RNA sequence: GCCGAAGUGGCGGAACUGGCAGACGCGCGGGAUUCAAAAUCCCGUCCUGGCAACAGGGUGAGGGUUCGAUUCCCUCCUUCGGCACCA
């Protein structure tokens, strides 16, 4: 099987030859700002793991490479770059275990993976290569972080703005400050406090320096907050929700994760929830990915409602509900265990039980808290609330099925029409009152859909939608509530207690608080150490101690603001940071004055085609969109969205139809395949397996098929002696052969446009099978075929192109065009059906008149015998397709 | 539980906008070439019956719309992916 024959298709020699040709001639370097239309084709860059590439990587890379090569031949200036997402836990875990510096491991892994990527002959512009761990890359990651730290979200402009503008507006008294520390943007109206007295406001200057700083820090897009986080003592770090699986274990390493309140860096992505949701509309992305993002953002509309507390005039409980129309059915309330009013509202009699419950809830791991989904728990706190719509006295409970992080952390429970409340009410014997009438034959117990209001006083008979509107208006009039929107999306937990990540360009100063480094001081280099080990423990109560904390010399520095002594921030950024903007750095990878040049950004952006795995459906793609929007608001990028079109390649399974994994022993190593069959066969096979977007199993046997095809293509042009085949003549192709050529150009062109590479390859196979049988082959047809093949199997195509007499690479040859007339056969075979069953075939000239077709069909012998004794009722003729005779 | 995608020969898959189901490839069977093999070439290959012409069945299951359904509609089953107490 190996191509060792001297005169035959010797893929290893050919592939080596052309890869060095491309490199020496810089064939795929993309000049900036050419006077050509641009096309930006982006791959999701890989994490350089020690295992190297698996066969899933080159699937997407081959698809994007085909498009890149095709677009170049179509006259586009194509940007097609590659790089490495190189920060991250695995290299660091390895460092902790072996003492090898992550830098060393990472460099080694990048070398290996780059060797692999290069062996496929992808047409990357390697001069733009980057790794997120490069100092001149993360310098600008830090720079973008500073932009976020020094920005706030202006609700009036509905955009991020420099924080200096906020300070200025506060100083000028355009904005005031409420006693609770909130900013009052509209100073012409006194603030209204729900069910309370309007209260006084402060001028910024009336606040202490500490208070001023607090206000400002609370509005930065990057801020520090004490939040319940996922603490993983075994990794010695906190993890984002997304890095914890549903069983409550870390995705990396599968260690238990505990909930703890810790001070962490956060990014205010929630302010962008609405824009991230809205702007999805205009994107050419798979609908399933858009839906996943929508669900992740989780917008809901409803109302916030105030419930008075019996015996307490100075407090109310605010709840959020999407069903204000069920207010009359609220029979109890629930506060989440973390709710600030729990302590205050608990009666002495219940205090011990409640405190115990709250303490337990706080200690519960994510696992325990979600595992017992069936058994609801909770404790009555001893106090009652008053239902504002009917003055009913309803008990207040504390229960961990209500989450502090969503809505107001408190709910009104409507057991009749909410599954969770129903479960809880049944367990604790709380009253269940129907307030929605479902359609006939549907039980109202636990009916959660819309219906007609009942037991709702004056509102009886209203539909859910009408009721919602009326009651929300009423609540607003009474100052008891208002319409409200909520999102499931949470702010992004942005710090890790690890060594191998971007250091925060931040110092903590006793006098000045949290202070950012000036931009000129960037990069803040990750300092050298040989002690990467965070304090790892089995104790969920252990205190995080980042490895950077051991580097006393590095930690102690001077405050850029006051010059006094200060300490550096000890956390580092999460792996996602680097991948949030790499597509922008490619535009200008060597710039050391700015992250990228604005003119280059305007020329190249947006990304026209982004190909990668669906596993990044929400996280990477949402985070990157968020950063992009921040940069857009601050005037650094010119488009609202980074990625116009997104395609997810489907996973490649092992031969056993299972996910490839080391433990199953079904992993296919691309190196072996390339060695056996060559890169061109590898590329071709990955594209021929099936549609790019679907999941499909690897079958080593099938690689043989495309390999044979390339051999046939070779033999079609090159004879046994190694010269161009004597059958190839300068004559123009004619007849059937000419039509086959034009059909092939059409099919391959259209299929590349729609990323249907598998059927494009089928068509080329048909072409080769047919032309191999011809006595004489037109050179023009051979050249055209080689050009069509070249995006798929570029090495063999270049070699054949050269042997056909062209000294220069075909990479910038004009893509073949076809004559539509030559894609149609002069005669067509039609099926003749009787009552929908095919009974005969007839051959007629293309585009024959319906009448002629009908006549020819009825003359056919088999048709006549089937029609014997029947009456023809109707004849349907579909031109160039079939005839259907209806008879009985 | 909710959301999404998909079910077609022995296998991967193809089928425009409702118009001949199974293109192309793998595998398998038969033959040619060869001392022999590899490679290559030719013929066959959805299932059942038949030497054949041909007939019947057939795109997860059941129903519907239609002259005609892999394609559109309803119900159900299975597999995969995502989310999971979000009020």
mmCIF file with all atom_site columns, N, CA and C in Angstrom, chain A residues 229-256:
data_model
loop_
_atom_site.group_PDB
_atom_site.id
_atom_site.type_symbol
_atom_site.label_atom_id
_atom_site.label_alt_id
_atom_site.label_comp_id
_atom_site.label_asym_id
_atom_site.label_entity_id
_atom_site.label_seq_id
_atom_site.pdbx_PDB_ins_code
_atom_site.Cartn_x
_atom_site.Cartn_y
_atom_site.Cartn_z
_atom_site.occupancy
_atom_site.B_iso_or_equiv
_atom_site.pdbx_formal_charge
_atom_site.auth_seq_id
_atom_site.auth_comp_id
_atom_site.auth_asym_id
_atom_site.auth_atom_id
_atom_site.pdbx_PDB_model_num
ATOM 1  N N  . UNK A 1 229 ? -17.986 30.619 45.910 1.00 0.00 ? 229 UNK A N  1
ATOM 2  C CA . UNK A 1 229 ? -17.267 30.085 44.757 1.00 0.00 ? 229 UNK A CA 1
ATOM 3  C C  . UNK A 1 229 ? -17.069 28.588 44.910 1.00 0.00 ? 229 UNK A C  1
ATOM 4  N N  . UNK A 1 230 ? -16.568 27.997 43.860 1.00 0.00 ? 230 UNK A N  1
ATOM 5  C CA . UNK A 1 230 ? -16.268 26.576 43.870 1.00 0.00 ? 230 UNK A CA 1
ATOM 6  C C  . UNK A 1 230 ? -14.816 26.395 44.275 1.00 0.00 ? 230 UNK A C  1
ATOM 7  N N  . UNK A 1 231 ? -14.632 26.005 45.492 1.00 0.00 ? 231 UNK A N  1
ATOM 8  C CA . UNK A 1 231 ? -13.276 25.858 46.036 1.00 0.00 ? 231 UNK A CA 1
ATOM 9  C C  . UNK A 1 231 ? -12.863 24.399 45.927 1.00 0.00 ? 231 UNK A C  1
ATOM 10 N N  . UNK A 1 232 ? -11.744 24.197 45.230 1.00 0.00 ? 232 UNK A N  1
ATOM 11 C CA . UNK A 1 232 ? -11.262 22.837 45.037 1.00 0.00 ? 232 UNK A CA 1
ATOM 12 C C  . UNK A 1 232 ? -9.941  22.687 45.783 1.00 0.00 ? 232 UNK A C  1
ATOM 13 N N  . UNK A 1 233 ? -9.960  22.213 47.020 1.00 0.00 ? 233 UNK A N  1
ATOM 14 C CA . UNK A 1 233 ? -8.728  22.163 47.822 1.00 0.00 ? 233 UNK A CA 1
ATOM 15 C C  . UNK A 1 233 ? -7.663  21.256 47.207 1.00 0.00 ? 233 UNK A C  1
ATOM 16 N N  . UNK A 1 234 ? -8.080  20.238 46.483 1.00 0.00 ? 234 UNK A N  1
ATOM 17 C CA . UNK A 1 234 ? -7.113  19.315 45.880 1.00 0.00 ? 234 UNK A CA 1
ATOM 18 C C  . UNK A 1 234 ? -6.314  19.979 44.764 1.00 0.00 ? 234 UNK A C  1
ATOM 19 N N  . UNK A 1 235 ? -6.951  20.940 44.073 1.00 0.00 ? 235 UNK A N  1
ATOM 20 C CA . UNK A 1 235 ? -6.221  21.693 43.048 1.00 0.00 ? 235 UNK A CA 1
ATOM 21 C C  . UNK A 1 235 ? -5.659  22.974 43.650 1.00 0.00 ? 235 UNK A C  1
ATOM 22 N N  . UNK A 1 236 ? -6.116  23.283 44.853 1.00 0.00 ? 236 UNK A N  1
ATOM 23 C CA . UNK A 1 236 ? -5.654  24.506 45.501 1.00 0.00 ? 236 UNK A CA 1
ATOM 24 C C  . UNK A 1 236 ? -6.173  25.762 44.834 1.00 0.00 ? 236 UNK A C  1
ATOM 25 N N  . UNK A 1 237 ? -7.307  25.678 44.166 1.00 0.00 ? 237 UNK A N  1
ATOM 26 C CA . UNK A 1 237 ? -7.816  26.849 43.460 1.00 0.00 ? 237 UNK A CA 1
ATOM 27 C C  . UNK A 1 237 ? -9.340  26.857 43.472 1.00 0.00 ? 237 UNK A C  1
ATOM 28 N N  . UNK A 1 238 ? -9.880  28.016 43.149 1.00 0.00 ? 238 UNK A N  1
ATOM 29 C CA . UNK A 1 238 ? -11.316 28.066 42.902 1.00 0.00 ? 238 UNK A CA 1
ATOM 30 C C  . UNK A 1 238 ? -11.547 27.822 41.422 1.00 0.00 ? 238 UNK A C  1
ATOM 31 N N  . UNK A 1 239 ? -12.743 27.382 41.087 1.00 0.00 ? 239 UNK A N  1
ATOM 32 C CA . UNK A 1 239 ? -13.060 27.080 39.691 1.00 0.00 ? 239 UNK A CA 1
ATOM 33 C C  . UNK A 1 239 ? -14.328 27.812 39.294 1.00 0.00 ? 239 UNK A C  1
ATOM 34 N N  . UNK A 1 240 ? -14.429 28.099 38.016 1.00 0.00 ? 240 UNK A N  1
ATOM 35 C CA . UNK A 1 240 ? -15.664 28.675 37.496 1.00 0.00 ? 240 UNK A CA 1
ATOM 36 C C  . UNK A 1 240 ? -16.744 27.589 37.491 1.00 0.00 ? 240 UNK A C  1
ATOM 37 N N  . UNK A 1 241 ? -18.014 27.997 37.531 1.00 0.00 ? 241 UNK A N  1
ATOM 38 C CA . UNK A 1 241 ? -19.110 27.026 37.475 1.00 0.00 ? 241 UNK A CA 1
ATOM 39 C C  . UNK A 1 241 ? -18.916 26.067 36.313 1.00 0.00 ? 241 UNK A C  1
ATOM 40 N N  . UNK A 1 242 ? -18.419 26.613 35.228 1.00 0.00 ? 242 UNK A N  1
ATOM 41 C CA . UNK A 1 242 ? -18.285 25.820 34.001 1.00 0.00 ? 242 UNK A CA 1
ATOM 42 C C  . UNK A 1 242 ? -17.187 24.773 34.118 1.00 0.00 ? 242 UNK A C  1
ATOM 43 N N  . UNK A 1 243 ? -16.320 24.941 35.106 1.00 0.00 ? 243 UNK A N  1
ATOM 44 C CA . UNK A 1 243 ? -15.222 23.997 35.252 1.00 0.00 ? 243 UNK A CA 1
ATOM 45 C C  . UNK A 1 243 ? -15.556 22.912 36.268 1.00 0.00 ? 243 UNK A C  1
ATOM 46 N N  . UNK A 1 244 ? -16.797 22.956 36.755 1.00 0.00 ? 244 UNK A N  1
ATOM 47 C CA . UNK A 1 244 ? -17.258 21.956 37.708 1.00 0.00 ? 244 UNK A CA 1
ATOM 48 C C  . UNK A 1 244 ? -18.360 21.157 37.033 1.00 0.00 ? 244 UNK A C  1
ATOM 49 N N  . UNK A 1 245 ? -18.266 19.839 37.102 1.00 0.00 ? 245 UNK A N  1
ATOM 50 C CA . UNK A 1 245 ? -19.302 19.057 36.435 1.00 0.00 ? 245 UNK A CA 1
ATOM 51 C C  . UNK A 1 245 ? -20.537 18.916 37.326 1.00 0.00 ? 245 UNK A C  1
ATOM 52 N N  . UNK A 1 246 ? -21.563 18.277 36.767 1.00 0.00 ? 246 UNK A N  1
ATOM 53 C CA . UNK A 1 246 ? -22.842 18.263 37.479 1.00 0.00 ? 246 UNK A CA 1
ATOM 54 C C  . UNK A 1 246 ? -22.773 17.416 38.753 1.00 0.00 ? 246 UNK A C  1
ATOM 55 N N  . UNK A 1 247 ? -21.750 16.580 38.861 1.00 0.00 ? 247 UNK A N  1
ATOM 56 C CA . UNK A 1 247 ? -21.627 15.770 40.075 1.00 0.00 ? 247 UNK A CA 1
ATOM 57 C C  . UNK A 1 247 ? -20.872 16.502 41.182 1.00 0.00 ? 247 UNK A C  1
ATOM 58 N N  . UNK A 1 248 ? -20.428 17.731 40.873 1.00 0.00 ? 248 UNK A N  1
ATOM 59 C CA . UNK A 1 248 ? -19.711 18.478 41.886 1.00 0.00 ? 248 UNK A CA 1
ATOM 60 C C  . UNK A 1 248 ? -18.236 18.156 41.956 1.00 0.00 ? 248 UNK A C  1
ATOM 61 N N  . UNK A 1 249 ? -17.683 17.736 40.831 1.00 0.00 ? 249 UNK A N  1
ATOM 62 C CA . UNK A 1 249 ? -16.247 17.472 40.767 1.00 0.00 ? 249 UNK A CA 1
ATOM 63 C C  . UNK A 1 249 ? -15.619 18.340 39.683 1.00 0.00 ? 249 UNK A C  1
ATOM 64 N N  . UNK A 1 250 ? -14.297 18.584 39.844 1.00 0.00 ? 250 UNK A N  1
ATOM 65 C CA . UNK A 1 250 ? -13.619 19.437 38.875 1.00 0.00 ? 250 UNK A CA 1
ATOM 66 C C  . UNK A 1 250 ? -13.498 18.708 37.533 1.00 0.00 ? 250 UNK A C  1
ATOM 67 N N  . UNK A 1 251 ? -13.687 19.461 36.443 1.00 0.00 ? 251 UNK A N  1
ATOM 68 C CA . UNK A 1 251 ? -13.511 18.882 35.113 1.00 0.00 ? 251 UNK A CA 1
ATOM 69 C C  . UNK A 1 251 ? -12.075 18.379 34.955 1.00 0.00 ? 251 UNK A C  1
ATOM 70 N N  . UNK A 1 252 ? -11.137 19.193 35.458 1.00 0.00 ? 252 UNK A N  1
ATOM 71 C CA . UNK A 1 252 ? -9.733  18.788 35.432 1.00 0.00 ? 252 UNK A CA 1
ATOM 72 C C  . UNK A 1 252 ? -9.445  17.963 36.673 1.00 0.00 ? 252 UNK A C  1
ATOM 73 N N  . UNK A 1 253 ? -9.126  16.731 36.530 1.00 0.00 ? 253 UNK A N  1
ATOM 74 C CA . UNK A 1 253 ? -8.672  15.919 37.646 1.00 0.00 ? 253 UNK A CA 1
ATOM 75 C C  . UNK A 1 253 ? -9.762  15.215 38.432 1.00 0.00 ? 253 UNK A C  1
ATOM 76 N N  . UNK A 1 254 ? -11.009 15.694 38.282 1.00 0.00 ? 254 UNK A N  1
ATOM 77 C CA . UNK A 1 254 ? -12.137 15.057 38.961 1.00 0.00 ? 254 UNK A CA 1
ATOM 78 C C  . UNK A 1 254 ? -11.981 15.020 40.483 1.00 0.00 ? 254 UNK A C  1
ATOM 79 N N  . UNK A 1 255 ? -11.696 16.199 41.059 1.00 0.00 ? 255 UNK A N  1
ATOM 80 C CA . UNK A 1 255 ? -11.578 16.307 42.509 1.00 0.00 ? 255 UNK A CA 1
ATOM 81 C C  . UNK A 1 255 ? -12.829 16.976 43.073 1.00 0.00 ? 255 UNK A C  1
ATOM 82 N N  . UNK A 1 256 ? -13.158 16.685 44.327 1.00 0.00 ? 256 UNK A N  1
ATOM 83 C CA . UNK A 1 256 ? -14.365 17.291 44.902 1.00 0.00 ? 256 UNK A CA 1
ATOM 84 C C  . UNK A 1 256 ? -14.247 18.809 45.028 1.00 0.00 ? 256 UNK A C  1
#
